[in-house]
Coordinates of C-alpha atoms and ligand atoms in Angstrom, one line a residue:
M1299 CA 52.4 -21.2 -10.7
A1300 CA 52.4 -24.6 -12.5
I1301 CA 49.1 -26.6 -12.7
Q1302 CA 49.1 -29.4 -10.4
I1303 CA 46.4 -32.0 -9.5
L1304 CA 45.3 -31.4 -5.8
P1305 CA 46.1 -34.1 -3.2
P1306 CA 42.9 -36.2 -2.6
D1307 CA 42.1 -34.7 1.0
V1308 CA 42.1 -31.2 -0.5
A1309 CA 39.9 -32.2 -3.2
S1310 CA 37.5 -33.7 -0.8
Q1311 CA 37.5 -30.7 1.3
I1312 CA 36.6 -28.6 -1.5
A1313 CA 33.8 -31.0 -2.5
A1314 CA 32.6 -31.1 0.9
G1315 CA 32.2 -27.3 0.9
E1316 CA 29.7 -27.6 -1.8
V1317 CA 27.4 -30.2 0.0
V1318 CA 28.0 -29.6 3.7
E1319 CA 27.7 -25.8 4.5
R1320 CA 26.3 -26.3 8.2
P1321 CA 25.4 -29.0 10.6
A1322 CA 21.8 -28.9 9.1
S1323 CA 23.2 -29.9 5.7
V1324 CA 24.8 -33.1 7.4
V1325 CA 21.3 -33.8 9.0
K1326 CA 19.9 -33.5 5.6
E1327 CA 22.1 -36.1 3.7
L1328 CA 21.9 -38.5 6.6
I1329 CA 18.1 -38.4 6.7
E1330 CA 17.9 -38.8 3.1
N1331 CA 20.1 -42.0 3.3
A1332 CA 17.9 -43.3 5.9
L1333 CA 14.9 -42.8 3.8
D1334 CA 16.5 -44.3 0.8
A1335 CA 17.4 -47.3 2.8
G1336 CA 13.5 -47.7 3.5
A1337 CA 13.5 -46.9 7.2
N1338 CA 10.2 -46.1 8.9
Q1339 CA 11.8 -44.9 12.0
I1340 CA 14.5 -42.2 12.2
A1341 CA 16.0 -40.8 15.3
I1342 CA 18.2 -37.7 15.2
R1343 CA 20.3 -36.5 18.0
C1344 CA 22.4 -33.4 18.3
L1345 CA 24.6 -31.9 20.8
S1346 CA 26.0 -28.2 20.5
A1347 CA 23.8 -27.4 17.7
G1348 CA 25.2 -30.3 15.7
K1349 CA 28.9 -29.0 16.2
K1350 CA 29.8 -31.4 18.5
L1351 CA 27.6 -34.4 17.4
I1352 CA 25.1 -35.4 14.9
E1353 CA 23.6 -38.9 15.0
V1354 CA 21.1 -40.4 12.8
S1355 CA 19.9 -43.9 13.5
D1356 CA 17.5 -45.8 11.3
N1357 CA 15.8 -49.2 11.0
G1358 CA 16.5 -49.4 7.3
E1359 CA 18.2 -52.1 5.2
G1360 CA 21.5 -51.5 6.4
I1361 CA 25.1 -51.8 4.7
S1362 CA 26.9 -55.2 4.6
R1363 CA 30.3 -55.6 5.9
E1364 CA 31.8 -55.8 2.4
E1365 CA 30.1 -52.5 1.4
L1366 CA 31.0 -50.4 4.5
P1367 CA 34.2 -49.0 3.0
L1368 CA 32.5 -48.3 -0.2
A1369 CA 30.0 -46.1 1.6
V1370 CA 32.5 -43.6 2.4
H1371 CA 34.3 -43.6 -1.0
R1372 CA 33.5 -40.8 -3.2
H1373 CA 31.2 -41.4 -6.2
A1374 CA 30.4 -44.8 -4.7
T1375 CA 26.7 -45.3 -4.6
S1376 CA 24.0 -48.1 -4.7
K1377 CA 21.4 -45.9 -6.3
I1378 CA 22.3 -45.3 -9.8
R1379 CA 24.6 -47.3 -12.3
S1380 CA 24.7 -45.1 -15.5
A1381 CA 24.2 -41.5 -16.5
H1382 CA 20.9 -42.7 -17.9
D1383 CA 19.8 -43.5 -14.5
L1384 CA 19.8 -39.8 -13.6
W1385 CA 16.5 -39.5 -15.5
R1386 CA 14.6 -42.0 -13.5
I1387 CA 15.8 -41.3 -9.9
R1388 CA 13.5 -42.4 -7.3
T1389 CA 15.9 -42.0 -4.4
L1390 CA 16.9 -38.7 -2.7
G1391 CA 20.5 -39.4 -3.1
F1392 CA 22.4 -40.5 -6.3
R1393 CA 25.9 -38.9 -6.3
G1394 CA 27.5 -41.1 -3.7
E1395 CA 29.3 -38.2 -2.2
A1396 CA 27.8 -37.1 0.9
L1397 CA 29.4 -39.5 3.2
A1398 CA 32.8 -39.2 1.6
S1399 CA 32.5 -35.5 2.0
I1400 CA 31.2 -35.6 5.6
G1401 CA 34.0 -38.0 6.4
S1402 CA 36.6 -35.6 5.2
I1403 CA 35.6 -32.9 7.5
S1404 CA 34.6 -34.7 10.7
R1405 CA 35.1 -37.8 12.9
L1406 CA 32.6 -40.1 11.1
T1407 CA 31.4 -43.3 12.5
I1408 CA 29.0 -45.8 10.8
T1409 CA 27.5 -48.6 12.7
S1410 CA 25.2 -50.9 10.5
R1411 CA 23.5 -54.3 10.4
P1412 CA 21.6 -55.6 7.5
P1413 CA 18.9 -58.1 8.6
Q1414 CA 20.7 -61.2 7.2
Q1415 CA 23.9 -60.4 8.9
E1416 CA 24.3 -61.7 12.5
V1417 CA 26.7 -59.1 13.8
G1418 CA 27.0 -55.6 13.0
Y1419 CA 30.1 -53.7 11.9
R1420 CA 31.5 -50.4 12.6
L1421 CA 33.5 -48.2 10.5
Q1422 CA 35.4 -45.1 11.6
V1423 CA 36.9 -42.3 9.4
E1424 CA 38.6 -39.3 10.7
G1425 CA 39.2 -36.3 8.4
G1426 CA 39.3 -38.5 5.4
A1427 CA 41.9 -40.9 6.8
E1428 CA 41.9 -44.7 5.9
P1429 CA 38.8 -46.3 7.4
Q1430 CA 38.9 -48.7 10.4
I1431 CA 36.3 -51.5 10.7
E1432 CA 35.4 -53.7 13.7
A1433 CA 32.7 -56.1 14.7
V1434 CA 30.0 -54.8 17.1
G1435 CA 26.6 -55.8 18.4
A1436 CA 24.0 -53.7 16.6
P1437 CA 20.3 -53.4 16.2
Q1438 CA 19.1 -53.8 12.5
G1439 CA 19.7 -50.7 10.6
T1440 CA 22.3 -48.0 10.4
T1441 CA 23.7 -45.4 12.8
V1442 CA 25.8 -42.5 11.5
S1443 CA 27.5 -40.3 14.1
V1444 CA 29.3 -37.2 13.0
E1445 CA 31.5 -35.8 15.6
D1446 CA 33.2 -32.4 15.7
L1447 CA 32.2 -31.2 12.4
F1448 CA 34.6 -28.9 10.6
F1449 CA 37.2 -29.6 13.2
N1450 CA 39.8 -29.4 10.4
V1451 CA 38.1 -26.6 8.5
P1452 CA 38.1 -23.8 11.2
A1453 CA 37.0 -21.2 8.6
R1454 CA 33.9 -23.1 8.1
R1455 CA 33.0 -23.0 11.7
K1456 CA 33.4 -19.2 11.9
F1457 CA 30.6 -18.9 9.4
L1458 CA 28.1 -20.6 11.5
K1459 CA 25.3 -18.7 12.9
S1460 CA 24.4 -18.8 16.6
D1461 CA 23.5 -22.0 18.1
V1462 CA 19.8 -21.1 18.2
T1463 CA 19.8 -20.3 14.6
E1464 CA 21.7 -23.6 13.6
R1465 CA 19.3 -25.6 15.9
Q1466 CA 16.3 -23.9 14.1
R1467 CA 17.7 -24.9 10.7
I1468 CA 18.3 -28.5 11.8
E1469 CA 14.7 -28.6 13.1
G1470 CA 13.5 -27.1 9.8
I1471 CA 15.3 -29.8 8.0
V1472 CA 13.7 -32.7 10.1
T1473 CA 10.2 -31.2 9.8
D1474 CA 10.6 -30.8 6.0
Y1475 CA 11.3 -34.7 5.7
A1476 CA 8.7 -35.5 8.4
L1477 CA 6.1 -33.7 6.3
A1478 CA 7.5 -35.2 2.9
F1479 CA 7.3 -38.7 4.4
P1480 CA 4.5 -38.7 7.0
Q1481 CA 4.5 -42.6 7.0
V1482 CA 7.9 -42.4 8.7
Q1483 CA 8.4 -41.8 12.4
F1484 CA 10.8 -39.0 13.2
Q1485 CA 12.3 -38.0 16.5
L1486 CA 14.6 -35.1 16.9
T1487 CA 16.7 -34.6 20.3
Q1488 CA 18.7 -31.4 20.6
E1489 CA 21.0 -30.9 23.6
N1490 CA 19.1 -34.1 25.2
R1491 CA 15.8 -32.4 24.8
L1492 CA 13.2 -33.8 22.6
S1493 CA 12.4 -31.1 20.2
F1494 CA 10.3 -32.8 17.5
T1495 CA 8.3 -35.9 17.0
S1496 CA 6.1 -37.3 14.2
S1497 CA 3.9 -40.4 14.7
G1498 CA 4.4 -41.9 11.3
N1499 CA 0.6 -42.3 11.0
G1500 CA 0.4 -40.6 7.7
E1501 CA -1.3 -37.6 8.9
R1502 CA 0.3 -34.4 7.5
R1503 CA -2.3 -31.9 9.5
E1504 CA -1.0 -33.6 12.6
I1505 CA 2.4 -32.7 11.9
L1506 CA 1.6 -29.3 11.1
A1507 CA -0.4 -28.9 14.2
N1508 CA 2.8 -29.9 15.9
L1509 CA 4.7 -27.1 14.3
L1510 CA 2.0 -24.4 14.0
G1511 CA -0.3 -25.2 16.9
V1512 CA -3.6 -26.9 16.4
E1513 CA -5.6 -23.6 15.8
E1514 CA -3.5 -22.5 12.8
A1515 CA -3.1 -26.1 11.6
N1516 CA -6.9 -26.4 11.4
Q1517 CA -7.4 -23.3 9.4
L1518 CA -5.3 -24.5 6.6
I1519 CA -7.1 -25.5 3.4
E1520 CA -6.4 -28.8 1.7
V1521 CA -5.2 -28.7 -1.8
W1522 CA -5.8 -31.8 -4.0
F1523 CA -5.4 -31.8 -7.8
E1524 CA -4.5 -34.8 -10.0
E1525 CA -4.1 -35.2 -13.7
S1526 CA -2.8 -38.2 -15.5
D1527 CA 0.9 -37.8 -14.8
F1528 CA 0.7 -35.0 -12.4
R1529 CA -0.5 -34.5 -8.8
V1530 CA -0.4 -31.8 -6.4
V1531 CA -1.4 -32.1 -2.7
G1532 CA -1.0 -30.2 0.4
F1533 CA -2.0 -27.3 2.4
V1534 CA -2.4 -23.6 2.0
S1535 CA -3.5 -20.8 4.5
P1536 CA -6.5 -19.0 4.1
P1537 CA -5.9 -15.3 3.3
G1538 CA -6.5 -14.3 7.0
L1539 CA -3.6 -16.5 8.1
T1540 CA -0.1 -15.0 6.8
R1541 CA 3.3 -14.2 7.7
S1542 CA 5.5 -11.2 7.0
N1543 CA 7.9 -13.2 4.8
R1544 CA 8.0 -16.2 2.5
R1545 CA 9.5 -18.6 4.8
E1546 CA 6.6 -20.7 5.3
I1547 CA 6.2 -21.5 1.6
H1548 CA 7.4 -25.0 1.3
L1549 CA 7.5 -26.9 -1.9
Y1550 CA 8.3 -30.6 -2.6
V1551 CA 8.9 -32.3 -5.9
N1552 CA 8.7 -36.0 -5.7
H1553 CA 9.2 -36.1 -1.8
R1554 CA 12.1 -33.7 -2.0
P1555 CA 12.0 -30.4 -0.5
I1556 CA 13.1 -27.8 -3.0
Q1557 CA 13.4 -24.0 -3.4
D1558 CA 12.0 -22.5 -6.6
N1559 CA 11.3 -18.8 -6.8
L1560 CA 9.3 -19.1 -9.8
L1561 CA 7.1 -21.7 -8.7
S1562 CA 6.7 -19.8 -5.2
S1563 CA 5.4 -16.7 -7.5
A1564 CA 3.1 -19.0 -9.1
V1565 CA 1.6 -19.8 -5.7
L1566 CA 1.6 -16.2 -4.6
Q1567 CA -0.1 -15.4 -7.7
A1568 CA -3.0 -17.7 -6.8
Y1569 CA -3.6 -15.3 -3.9
H1570 CA -3.7 -12.4 -6.2
T1571 CA -5.9 -9.7 -4.5
L1572 CA -6.5 -11.7 -1.4
L1573 CA -3.6 -10.8 0.7
M1574 CA -2.6 -7.4 1.9
V1575 CA 0.7 -6.1 0.6
G1576 CA 3.6 -7.5 2.3
R1577 CA 2.0 -10.6 3.7
Y1578 CA 2.6 -14.2 2.6
P1579 CA 0.6 -17.3 2.8
L1580 CA 1.6 -20.5 4.8
V1581 CA 2.1 -23.2 1.9
W1582 CA 2.9 -26.9 1.9
L1583 CA 2.7 -28.2 -1.7
F1584 CA 3.7 -31.7 -2.5
I1585 CA 4.1 -32.2 -6.4
E1586 CA 4.5 -35.6 -7.9
L1587 CA 5.3 -36.2 -11.5
D1588 CA 7.2 -38.6 -13.7
A1589 CA 10.8 -38.8 -12.8
G1590 CA 11.8 -38.2 -16.4
K1591 CA 10.2 -34.9 -16.5
V1592 CA 12.2 -33.3 -13.8
D1593 CA 16.0 -32.9 -13.7
V1594 CA 17.1 -33.2 -10.0
N1595 CA 20.9 -33.0 -10.8
V1596 CA 21.2 -29.3 -11.2
H1597 CA 22.1 -28.1 -7.6
P1598 CA 25.1 -29.1 -5.2
T1599 CA 22.7 -29.8 -2.4
K1600 CA 19.8 -30.8 -4.6
A1601 CA 17.7 -28.0 -3.2
E1602 CA 16.6 -27.1 -6.8
V1603 CA 15.1 -29.0 -9.6
R1604 CA 14.7 -28.2 -13.2
F1605 CA 11.3 -28.9 -14.8
L1606 CA 11.2 -30.0 -18.5
D1607 CA 7.8 -28.2 -18.9
A1608 CA 8.0 -25.6 -16.2
G1609 CA 5.0 -23.4 -17.6
R1610 CA 2.6 -26.2 -17.5
I1611 CA 3.7 -27.2 -13.9
F1612 CA 3.5 -23.6 -12.7
G1613 CA 0.1 -23.2 -14.4
Q1614 CA -1.3 -26.4 -12.9
V1615 CA -0.1 -25.6 -9.3
Q1616 CA -1.5 -22.1 -9.4
H1617 CA -4.7 -23.4 -10.7
A1618 CA -4.9 -26.0 -7.9
V1619 CA -4.2 -23.4 -5.2
R1620 CA -6.6 -20.9 -6.6
R1621 CA -9.2 -23.6 -6.8
S1622 CA -8.7 -24.8 -3.4
L1623 CA -8.9 -20.9 -2.1
T1624 CA -11.9 -20.2 -3.8
T1625 CA -13.7 -23.4 -3.3
A1626 CA -13.0 -23.1 0.3
V1627 CA -15.0 -19.9 0.7
P1628 CA -18.6 -20.5 1.4
F1629 CA -20.5 -17.7 -0.7
A1630 CA -22.6 -15.3 1.4
S1631 CA -24.8 -18.1 2.9
S1632 CA -23.5 -21.7 1.9
S1633 CA -26.9 -23.1 1.7
T1634 CA -27.8 -22.2 -1.8
L1635 CA -24.9 -23.9 -3.6
P1636 CA -23.0 -27.0 -2.3
V1637 CA -19.7 -25.8 -3.7
W1638 CA -19.4 -22.1 -4.6
Q1639 CA -18.1 -21.9 -8.2
P1640 CA -15.9 -18.9 -8.3
P1641 CA -16.6 -16.2 -10.6
F1642 CA -13.0 -15.6 -10.7
D1643 CA -12.4 -18.7 -12.6
Q1644 CA -15.2 -18.2 -15.1
I1645 CA -13.6 -14.9 -16.1
Q1646 CA -10.1 -16.4 -16.1
R1647 CA -11.0 -19.2 -18.4
Q1648 CA -11.8 -16.6 -21.1
S1649 CA -9.0 -14.3 -20.3
I1650 CA -6.2 -14.0 -22.6
E1651 CA -3.7 -15.3 -20.0
S1652 CA -5.8 -18.1 -19.0
V1653 CA -4.1 -21.0 -16.9
P1654 CA -3.3 -23.9 -19.2
N1655 CA -5.1 -27.1 -18.9
S1656 CA -7.3 -25.9 -16.3
S1657 CA -10.5 -26.9 -17.9
T1658 CA -9.5 -30.7 -17.5
A1659 CA -8.8 -30.2 -13.7
H1660 CA -11.2 -32.1 -11.5
A1661 CA -10.4 -30.4 -8.2
S1662 CA -13.8 -28.8 -8.3
S1663 CA -15.5 -32.1 -7.8
Q1664 CA -14.1 -32.6 -4.4
P1665 CA -16.8 -33.9 -2.0
Q1666 CA -15.3 -32.2 1.0
A1667 CA -16.7 -28.7 0.6
T1668 CA -18.8 -28.7 3.8
E1669 CA -15.9 -29.4 6.1
F1670 CA -13.7 -26.7 4.7
P1671 CA -12.7 -24.0 7.2
T1672 CA -14.2 -20.6 6.6
F1673 CA -12.1 -17.6 6.1
E1674 CA -11.5 -15.4 8.9
Q1675 CA -11.5 -12.7 6.2
K1676 CA -15.3 -12.1 6.5
I1677 CA -16.5 -9.1 8.6
P1678 CA -19.3 -9.0 10.9
L1679 CA -22.5 -6.9 10.8
L1680 CA -21.6 -3.4 11.3
R1681 CA -23.4 -0.4 12.7
W1682 CA -22.5 2.9 11.3
I1683 CA -21.6 5.6 13.6
G1684 CA -19.9 8.4 11.4
Q1685 CA -17.2 9.6 9.4
V1686 CA -13.8 11.3 10.0
A1687 CA -11.9 13.5 7.5
N1688 CA -14.3 12.8 4.7
T1689 CA -12.4 9.7 4.3
Y1690 CA -12.7 7.2 7.1
V1691 CA -16.2 5.6 7.9
I1692 CA -16.5 4.6 11.6
A1693 CA -18.7 1.6 12.6
E1694 CA -19.2 -0.7 15.4
G1695 CA -19.0 -4.5 15.1
P1696 CA -19.7 -7.1 17.8
D1697 CA -16.1 -7.0 18.8
G1698 CA -15.1 -3.3 18.7
L1699 CA -14.5 -0.4 16.5
Y1700 CA -14.0 -0.4 12.7
L1701 CA -12.4 2.4 10.7
V1702 CA -13.2 1.8 7.0
D1703 CA -11.2 3.5 4.2
Q1704 CA -14.0 4.6 2.0
H1705 CA -12.0 4.5 -1.2
A1706 CA -10.4 1.1 -0.7
A1707 CA -13.7 -0.3 0.5
H1708 CA -15.6 1.0 -2.6
E1709 CA -12.9 -0.5 -4.9
R1710 CA -13.4 -3.8 -3.3
V1711 CA -17.2 -3.6 -3.6
L1712 CA -17.1 -2.6 -7.2
F1713 CA -14.6 -5.2 -8.0
E1714 CA -16.5 -8.0 -6.5
R1715 CA -19.7 -6.8 -7.8
F1716 CA -18.2 -6.9 -11.2
L1717 CA -16.7 -10.5 -10.8
R1718 CA -20.0 -11.8 -9.4
Q1719 CA -21.7 -11.3 -12.9
A1720 CA -21.7 -14.3 -15.2
P1721 CA -19.5 -13.3 -17.9
M1722 CA -22.1 -14.2 -20.6
S1723 CA -24.8 -11.9 -19.0
I1724 CA -22.9 -8.8 -18.3
S1725 CA -25.4 -6.1 -19.0
S1726 CA -24.4 -2.7 -20.5
Q1727 CA -25.9 0.8 -20.0
K1728 CA -25.8 3.0 -23.0
L1729 CA -24.9 6.5 -22.0
L1730 CA -27.3 9.2 -22.9
Q1731 CA -24.3 11.4 -23.8
P1732 CA -21.3 9.4 -25.2
S1733 CA -18.2 10.7 -23.9
L1734 CA -14.9 11.2 -25.7
L1735 CA -11.6 9.8 -24.6
S1736 CA -8.4 11.7 -26.1
L1737 CA -5.2 9.9 -25.5
T1738 CA -1.6 10.4 -26.3
P1739 CA -0.3 8.3 -29.0
T1740 CA 1.5 5.8 -26.6
Q1741 CA -1.7 5.7 -24.6
A1742 CA -3.6 5.0 -27.7
Q1743 CA -1.2 2.2 -28.7
Q1744 CA -1.8 0.5 -25.3
F1745 CA -5.4 1.1 -25.2
E1746 CA -6.0 -0.4 -28.6
Q1747 CA -5.1 -3.8 -27.1
Q1748 CA -7.6 -3.4 -24.4
I1749 CA -10.5 -2.4 -26.3
S1750 CA -11.8 -5.8 -27.3
I1751 CA -11.7 -6.9 -23.6
L1752 CA -13.4 -3.9 -22.4
N1753 CA -16.0 -4.4 -25.0
R1754 CA -16.4 -8.0 -23.8
L1755 CA -16.7 -6.7 -20.3
G1756 CA -19.7 -4.3 -20.9
F1757 CA -18.3 -1.3 -22.4
E1758 CA -18.8 -0.1 -25.9
I1759 CA -16.0 1.8 -27.1
V1760 CA -15.4 2.7 -30.8
P1761 CA -12.5 4.7 -32.4
F1762 CA -13.5 8.2 -32.9
G1763 CA -10.7 10.0 -34.9
V1764 CA -6.9 10.0 -34.3
N1765 CA -6.0 8.5 -30.9
T1766 CA -9.6 9.3 -29.9
Y1767 CA -12.4 7.1 -28.7
Q1768 CA -16.1 7.3 -28.0
V1769 CA -17.5 5.5 -25.0
R1770 CA -21.0 4.8 -25.8
A1771 CA -21.9 2.3 -23.1
I1772 CA -20.6 1.3 -19.6
P1773 CA -21.3 -1.9 -17.5
A1774 CA -24.5 -1.5 -15.7
I1775 CA -22.9 -2.1 -12.5
F1776 CA -21.0 1.1 -12.9
S1777 CA -24.4 3.2 -13.3
G1778 CA -24.0 6.4 -11.5
I1779 CA -20.2 6.3 -11.8
D1780 CA -18.3 8.1 -14.5
G1781 CA -17.3 5.0 -16.2
A1782 CA -15.8 6.8 -19.2
L1783 CA -13.5 8.4 -16.8
A1784 CA -12.7 5.0 -15.3
V1785 CA -11.7 3.6 -18.6
R1786 CA -8.7 6.1 -18.5
A1787 CA -7.5 3.9 -15.7
T1788 CA -6.4 1.3 -18.2
V1789 CA -3.8 3.5 -19.9
E1790 CA -2.8 5.8 -17.1
D1791 CA -0.1 5.9 -14.6
F1792 CA 0.7 2.5 -13.0
E1793 CA 0.9 2.3 -9.3
E1794 CA 4.4 1.7 -7.8
D1795 CA 3.6 -1.8 -6.8
E1796 CA 1.9 -2.6 -10.0
E1797 CA 3.6 -4.2 -12.8
P1798 CA 2.8 -2.5 -16.1
L1799 CA 2.2 -5.6 -18.1
R1800 CA 1.5 -5.0 -21.8
R1801 CA -1.1 -7.6 -22.1
E1802 CA -3.4 -7.2 -19.0
T1803 CA -5.8 -9.9 -18.0
E1804 CA -9.3 -8.9 -17.7
K1805 CA -9.2 -9.2 -13.8
R1806 CA -6.3 -6.6 -13.8
L1807 CA -8.1 -4.3 -16.0
I1808 CA -11.2 -4.6 -14.0
A1809 CA -9.2 -3.8 -10.7
R1810 CA -7.8 -0.7 -12.3
I1811 CA -11.2 0.4 -13.5
C1812 CA -12.6 0.0 -10.2
K1813 CA -9.8 2.0 -8.5
R1814 CA -10.5 4.9 -10.8
A1815 CA -14.3 4.6 -10.3
A1816 CA -14.4 4.3 -6.6
V1817 CA -15.2 7.2 -4.5
K1818 CA -12.3 9.2 -3.5
A1819 CA -10.7 9.9 0.0
G1820 CA -12.0 13.2 1.0
Q1821 CA -15.2 13.0 -1.3
S1822 CA -18.2 13.6 1.0
L1823 CA -20.8 10.8 1.2
S1824 CA -24.2 11.0 2.7
P1825 CA -24.8 8.9 5.8
E1826 CA -27.0 6.8 3.6
E1827 CA -24.2 6.2 1.1
Q1828 CA -21.8 5.2 4.0
K1829 CA -24.2 2.8 5.3
A1830 CA -24.8 1.3 1.8
L1831 CA -21.2 0.9 1.4
L1832 CA -20.8 -0.9 4.9
Q1833 CA -23.6 -3.1 3.9
E1834 CA -22.1 -4.2 0.5
L1835 CA -18.6 -4.8 2.1
E1836 CA -20.2 -7.2 4.5
T1837 CA -21.2 -9.3 1.5
C1838 CA -17.8 -9.3 -0.1
Q1839 CA -15.7 -12.4 -0.2
S1840 CA -12.4 -10.6 0.8
P1841 CA -13.7 -7.4 2.5
R1842 CA -10.6 -6.6 4.3
T1843 CA -8.3 -5.9 1.5
C1844 CA -8.8 -3.8 -1.8
P1845 CA -8.2 -5.7 -4.9
H1846 CA -4.6 -4.3 -4.9
G1847 CA -4.0 -5.8 -1.7
R1848 CA -4.2 -2.7 0.6
P1849 CA -6.3 -2.9 3.8
T1850 CA -9.8 -1.5 3.6
M1851 CA -10.2 -1.2 7.2
I1852 CA -8.6 -1.2 10.6
H1853 CA -10.2 -3.1 13.5
L1854 CA -9.7 -2.0 17.1
S1855 CA -11.0 -4.8 19.1
V1856 CA -12.7 -4.4 22.6
A1857 CA -9.8 -6.1 24.0
L1858 CA -7.3 -3.8 22.5
L1859 CA -9.2 -0.7 23.6
E1860 CA -9.2 -2.2 27.2
R1861 CA -5.5 -2.6 27.2
Q1862 CA -5.1 0.8 25.7
F1863 CA -7.1 2.3 28.5
G1864 CA -5.5 0.0 31.3
R1865 CA -8.8 -1.6 32.0
R1866 CA -7.4 -5.2 31.3
G1867 CA -7.5 -7.1 34.6
A1868 CA -8.8 -3.9 36.4
I1869 CA -12.3 -3.9 38.1
Ligands
ADP2212 P1 24.3 -41.6 -2.1 O1 23.1 -41.4 -1.1 O2 24.2 -40.6 -3.0 O3 24.3 -42.9 -2.9 P2 25.9 -41.3 0.1 O4 27.4 -41.0 0.3 O5 25.0 -40.6 0.9 O6 25.6 -41.4 -1.3 O7 25.9 -42.8 0.5 C1 26.7 -43.8 -0.1 C2 26.1 -45.2 0.0 O8 26.1 -45.7 1.3 C3 24.5 -45.2 -0.5 O9 24.5 -45.4 -1.8 C4 24.1 -46.4 0.2 O10 24.2 -47.6 -0.4 C5 24.9 -46.5 1.6 N1 24.3 -45.9 2.7 C6 24.5 -44.6 3.2 N2 23.7 -44.4 4.2 C7 22.9 -45.5 4.4 C8 21.9 -45.8 5.5 N3 21.5 -45.1 6.5 N4 21.4 -47.1 5.3 C9 21.7 -48.0 4.2 N5 22.7 -47.5 3.4 C10 23.2 -46.5 3.6
MG2213 MG1 23.1 -40.0 0.3

């Protein structure tokens, strides 16, 4: 076939395919335009999940009579003038193609009146045809109506999900922007029913309460971190409030909702050891940085950005979240210290993979510590009852029965015991009988990299011949435990869900050692040992999970027992 330039309508439809995938994409573009026009009231109305009608009205600056035809012209924009401007974008749009694209795949009507104009004008385009303009009476601002989306691209229509799903996506977009712009009043009506509103009073927690319910919204922990040219604020859930997927991790850069897997991972890393495997936190983080330090022109729907200094941003975000999570936990009784300083951080600061720039952060000086919600994580006082299968300790709490996995619980206890010590004052205990550790050449190579860290953590390990080491002392908190054996854990098989990092942080090393040192399932414990274990677990920060994220206990509430025995409602 010969090469030919495509007719403009075909080219437009191809371009539209990139920007407009589904009704929610239209809603996104129209909301962005309203926000760029400085509106503080935006109303969105949809019929048939946006397939029949999407209408977005705003009270922004409007479009003048002369400029109306340009608005639907491809690559016509009021927002940038040159390529250079791409590096100082403060608006949400800048490519000048959304309206042109939408106009090529729907019946598009724009009604607008800028404040200085007495009458409004209405422009209509259908499937990319020549626009028609007429004068009409109109309030100040702009209303864009998109009817019969994809009427001329039936293939696209076929790919849409159920109406319920498409409506949810629309609602997702509206709420994303309502949170990004809490000073703007949003109203969403779907199928003639009000489905979401925000008051525009600037209170993000209030909007979250609309989405999650008051109870969950109140549990969210505030994040607030600022450095010269960088700021991250928002909310994260305490470890007791989670979901089974990452869908409630919301990230924003300069008021733009974005997807960024690496950044999400950085956030999840901040929860390391706090969440059970397969559970994800609820996160809303609003990152603000110099427009010149982020490229927003890398994705067709602007859903991704590229940071010039990604490593630094991730480090800062992770640190900010971790800080908020740890300062939000009142340590045992909160009366002793106004703000609990997490031992985690003390250790992290020295660690070989320490978070960049963390020392200059001032998030710790927040005065709000007293009003932070407490974690649901904590467990009540437990009364020891017995043990099953030499593995599970049975206990009673004020609200039912607890089955505690002795191995996982002991791992958690050892781990926190270790982290609680100030790094400078870790005390060692000399072994009466130094023990020898013989390793394979590969293990030895790996072990060599850990020795200095282990020695800093209270071990005393010296080379003792080829691939052999002598363990002379172990941290005092491990007394009574075969610490030398536990050291092996640093070079032995990695669990399935553990990444075998060549350079392990102290915390990871400690977690591995604790796993090895902890009592095993099936190992018989005296009633006194079991009671002591329960007591220590009660004092833990995160008693419900082991450092690797698995549950330490199962709680059978009285309510659950009643339901199971058919007592609920019965007399
Ligand atoms: P972009 O937003 O990238 O500039 P669009 O195709 O979305 O491109 O819009 C084209 C132009 O139309 C905008 O630059 C703006 O000048 C104008 N415009 C669109 N929507 C509105 C609105 N709701 N209020 C005022 N002006 C608008
Ligand atoms: Mg736009």
